[in-house]
Tab-separated table of C-alpha atoms in Angstrom:
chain	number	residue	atom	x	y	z
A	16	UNK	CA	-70.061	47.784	86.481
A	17	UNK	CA	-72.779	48.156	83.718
A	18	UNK	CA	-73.218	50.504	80.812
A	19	UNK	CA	-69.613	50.933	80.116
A	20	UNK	CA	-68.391	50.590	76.877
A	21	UNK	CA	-65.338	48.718	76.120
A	22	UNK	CA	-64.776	48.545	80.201
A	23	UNK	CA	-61.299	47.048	81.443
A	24	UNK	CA	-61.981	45.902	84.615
A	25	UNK	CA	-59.277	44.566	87.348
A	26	UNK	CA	-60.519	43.218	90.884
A	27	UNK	CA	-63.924	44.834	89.859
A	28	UNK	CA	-62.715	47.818	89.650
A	29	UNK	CA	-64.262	48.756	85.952
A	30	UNK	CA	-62.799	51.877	83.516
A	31	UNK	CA	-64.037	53.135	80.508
A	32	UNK	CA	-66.754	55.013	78.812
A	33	UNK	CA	-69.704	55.885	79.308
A	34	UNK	CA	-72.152	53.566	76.317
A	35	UNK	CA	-74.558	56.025	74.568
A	36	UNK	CA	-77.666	56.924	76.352
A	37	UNK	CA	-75.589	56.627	80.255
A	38	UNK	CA	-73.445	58.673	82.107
A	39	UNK	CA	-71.253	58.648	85.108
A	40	UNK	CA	-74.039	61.205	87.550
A	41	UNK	CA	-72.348	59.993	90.777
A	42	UNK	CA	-68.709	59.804	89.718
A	43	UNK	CA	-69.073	56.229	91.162
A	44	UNK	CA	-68.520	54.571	87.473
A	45	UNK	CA	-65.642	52.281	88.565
A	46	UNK	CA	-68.008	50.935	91.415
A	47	UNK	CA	-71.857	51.089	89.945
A	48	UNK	CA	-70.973	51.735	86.467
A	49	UNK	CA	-73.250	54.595	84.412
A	50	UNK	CA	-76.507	55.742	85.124
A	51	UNK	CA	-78.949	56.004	82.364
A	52	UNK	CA	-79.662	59.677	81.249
A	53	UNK	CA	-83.378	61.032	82.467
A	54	UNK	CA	-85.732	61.043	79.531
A	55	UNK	CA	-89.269	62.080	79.969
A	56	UNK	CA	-91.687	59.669	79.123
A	57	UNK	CA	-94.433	60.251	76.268
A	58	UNK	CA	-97.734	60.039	76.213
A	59	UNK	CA	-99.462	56.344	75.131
A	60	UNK	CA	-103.348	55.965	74.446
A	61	UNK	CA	-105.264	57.493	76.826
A	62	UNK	CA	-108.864	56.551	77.043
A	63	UNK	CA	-111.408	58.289	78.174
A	64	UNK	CA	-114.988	58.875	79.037
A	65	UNK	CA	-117.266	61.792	80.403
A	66	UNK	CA	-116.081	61.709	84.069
A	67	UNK	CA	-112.667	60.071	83.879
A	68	UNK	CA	-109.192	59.549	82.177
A	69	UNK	CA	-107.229	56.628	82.247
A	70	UNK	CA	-103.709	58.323	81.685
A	71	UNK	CA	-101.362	56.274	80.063
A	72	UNK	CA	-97.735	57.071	79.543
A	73	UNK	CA	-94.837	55.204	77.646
A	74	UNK	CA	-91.957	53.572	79.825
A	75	UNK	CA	-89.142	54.923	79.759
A	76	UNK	CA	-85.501	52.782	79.384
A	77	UNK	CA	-83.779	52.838	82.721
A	78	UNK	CA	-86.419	54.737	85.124
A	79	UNK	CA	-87.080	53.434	88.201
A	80	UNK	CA	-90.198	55.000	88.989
A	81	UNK	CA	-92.731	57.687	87.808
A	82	UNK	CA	-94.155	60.291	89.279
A	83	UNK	CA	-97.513	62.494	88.400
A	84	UNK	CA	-99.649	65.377	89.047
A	85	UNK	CA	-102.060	67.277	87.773
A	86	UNK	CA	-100.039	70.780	88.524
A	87	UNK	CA	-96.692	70.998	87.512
A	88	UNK	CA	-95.288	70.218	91.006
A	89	UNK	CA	-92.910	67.480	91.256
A	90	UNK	CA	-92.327	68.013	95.310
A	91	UNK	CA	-95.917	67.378	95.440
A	92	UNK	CA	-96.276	64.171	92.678
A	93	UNK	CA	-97.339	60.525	93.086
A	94	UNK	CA	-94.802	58.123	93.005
A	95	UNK	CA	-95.590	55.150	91.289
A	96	UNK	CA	-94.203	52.213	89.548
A	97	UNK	CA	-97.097	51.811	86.949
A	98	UNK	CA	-97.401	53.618	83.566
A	99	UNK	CA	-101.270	54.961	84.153
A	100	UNK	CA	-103.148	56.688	86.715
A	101	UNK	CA	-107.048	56.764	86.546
A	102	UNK	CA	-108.505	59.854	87.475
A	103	UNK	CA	-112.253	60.310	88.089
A	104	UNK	CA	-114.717	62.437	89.121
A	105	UNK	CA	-114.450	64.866	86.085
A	106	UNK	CA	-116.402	67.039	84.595
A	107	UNK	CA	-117.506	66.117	81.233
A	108	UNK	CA	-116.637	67.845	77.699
A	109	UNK	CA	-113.577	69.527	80.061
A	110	UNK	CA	-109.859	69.274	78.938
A	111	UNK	CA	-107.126	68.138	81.467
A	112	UNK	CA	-103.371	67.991	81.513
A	113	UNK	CA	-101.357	65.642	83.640
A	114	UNK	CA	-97.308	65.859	84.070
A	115	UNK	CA	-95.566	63.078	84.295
A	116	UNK	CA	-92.329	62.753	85.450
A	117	UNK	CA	-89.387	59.315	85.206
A	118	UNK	CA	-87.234	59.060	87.887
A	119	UNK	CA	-83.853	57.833	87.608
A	120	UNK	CA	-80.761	56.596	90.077
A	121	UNK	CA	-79.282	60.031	89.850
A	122	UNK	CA	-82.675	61.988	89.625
A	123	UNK	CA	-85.642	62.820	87.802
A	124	UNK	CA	-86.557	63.643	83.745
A	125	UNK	CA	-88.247	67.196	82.923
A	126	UNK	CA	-92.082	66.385	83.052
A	127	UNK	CA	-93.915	65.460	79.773
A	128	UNK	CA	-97.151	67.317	79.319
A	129	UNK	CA	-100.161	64.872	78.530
A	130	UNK	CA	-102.985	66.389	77.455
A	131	UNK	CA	-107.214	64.537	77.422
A	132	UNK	CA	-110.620	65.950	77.233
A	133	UNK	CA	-113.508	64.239	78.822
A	134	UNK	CA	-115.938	63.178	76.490
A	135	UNK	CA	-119.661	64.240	76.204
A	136	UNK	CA	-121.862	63.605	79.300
A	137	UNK	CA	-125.270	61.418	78.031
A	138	UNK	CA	-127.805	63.598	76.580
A	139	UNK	CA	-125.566	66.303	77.206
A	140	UNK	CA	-128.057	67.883	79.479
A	141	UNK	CA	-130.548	68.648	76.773
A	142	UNK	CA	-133.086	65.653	77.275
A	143	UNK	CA	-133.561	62.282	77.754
A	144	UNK	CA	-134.851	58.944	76.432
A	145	UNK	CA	-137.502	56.910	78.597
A	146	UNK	CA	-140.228	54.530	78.093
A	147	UNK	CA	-142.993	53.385	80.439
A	148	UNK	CA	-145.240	50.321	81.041
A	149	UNK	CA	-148.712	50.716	81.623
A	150	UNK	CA	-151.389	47.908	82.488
A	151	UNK	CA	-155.053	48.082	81.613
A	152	UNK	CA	-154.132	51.483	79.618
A	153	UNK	CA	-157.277	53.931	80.140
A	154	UNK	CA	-157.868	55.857	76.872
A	155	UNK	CA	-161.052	57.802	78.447
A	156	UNK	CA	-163.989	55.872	77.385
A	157	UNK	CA	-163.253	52.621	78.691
A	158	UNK	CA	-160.570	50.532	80.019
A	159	UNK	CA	-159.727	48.166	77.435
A	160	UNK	CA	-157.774	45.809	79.632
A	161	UNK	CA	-154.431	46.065	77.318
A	162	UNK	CA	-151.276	46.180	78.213
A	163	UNK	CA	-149.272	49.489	76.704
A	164	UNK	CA	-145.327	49.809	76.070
A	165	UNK	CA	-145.137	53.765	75.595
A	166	UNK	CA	-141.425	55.102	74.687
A	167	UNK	CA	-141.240	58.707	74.366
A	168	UNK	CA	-137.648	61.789	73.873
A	169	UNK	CA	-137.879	64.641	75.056
């Protein structure tokens, strides 16, 4: 048996308490020892960019498993054994939330809330940069046979 402290144990048969941070959930503890309590996980460094989030999420001691969503339906979540998600398609300069959920032997942590905002799309819709090649630029009178690099904003 594991996470007992101090255990006595005869013919595998193990007694004792629970150590901090584990409990008995199955009232097996003699058999498969104590069950780490469910802890929610908390957010890491996200990173993001104008149509996507990388989620990232710390783990969490004794989980077996995460689960996420992007409503706060655990019946409906991901499962997962990875500490990110990537979500994409987004729209840009939008905030989103993700909950993220640990699961456990004996059953799941309360979701933690993470939080990102998409960053700014390019231009953000109010112009553009460009430039242009041109050869044997006409300037009206003449051809003068010179090739033109023309940048313009608008």
């Amino acid at each position: 048996a594991q996470n007992i402290a101090n255990p006595t144990c005869t013919q595998g048969v193990c007694t004792g308490v629970c150590a901090a941070g584990t409990y008995d959930c199955n009232g097996n503890k003699q058999s498969d020892g104590c069950e780490f309590v469910a802890v929610a996980p908390t957010a890491g460094a996200h990173t993001v960019d104008a149509v996507s989030v990388l989620w990232k999420w710390n783990a969490t001691n004794g989980a077996s498993g995460y689960r996420y969503n992007t409503v706060n339906d655990y019946g409906s979540a991901t499962q997962t054994g990875n500490t990110e998600f990537k979500q994409d398609n987004l729209a840009a300069s939008t905030k989103y939330v993700l909950y993220v959920w640990a699961d456990y032997n004996c059953g799941s942590s309360q979701p933690a809330v993470l939080n990102a905002t998409t960053g700014v799309a390019p231009g953000n819709g109010k112009g553009y940069v460009g430039f242009g090649w041109a050869l044997g630029l006409n300037t009206g009178a003449a051809n003068t046979g010179q090739n033109r690099i023309a940048m313009w904003v608008r």
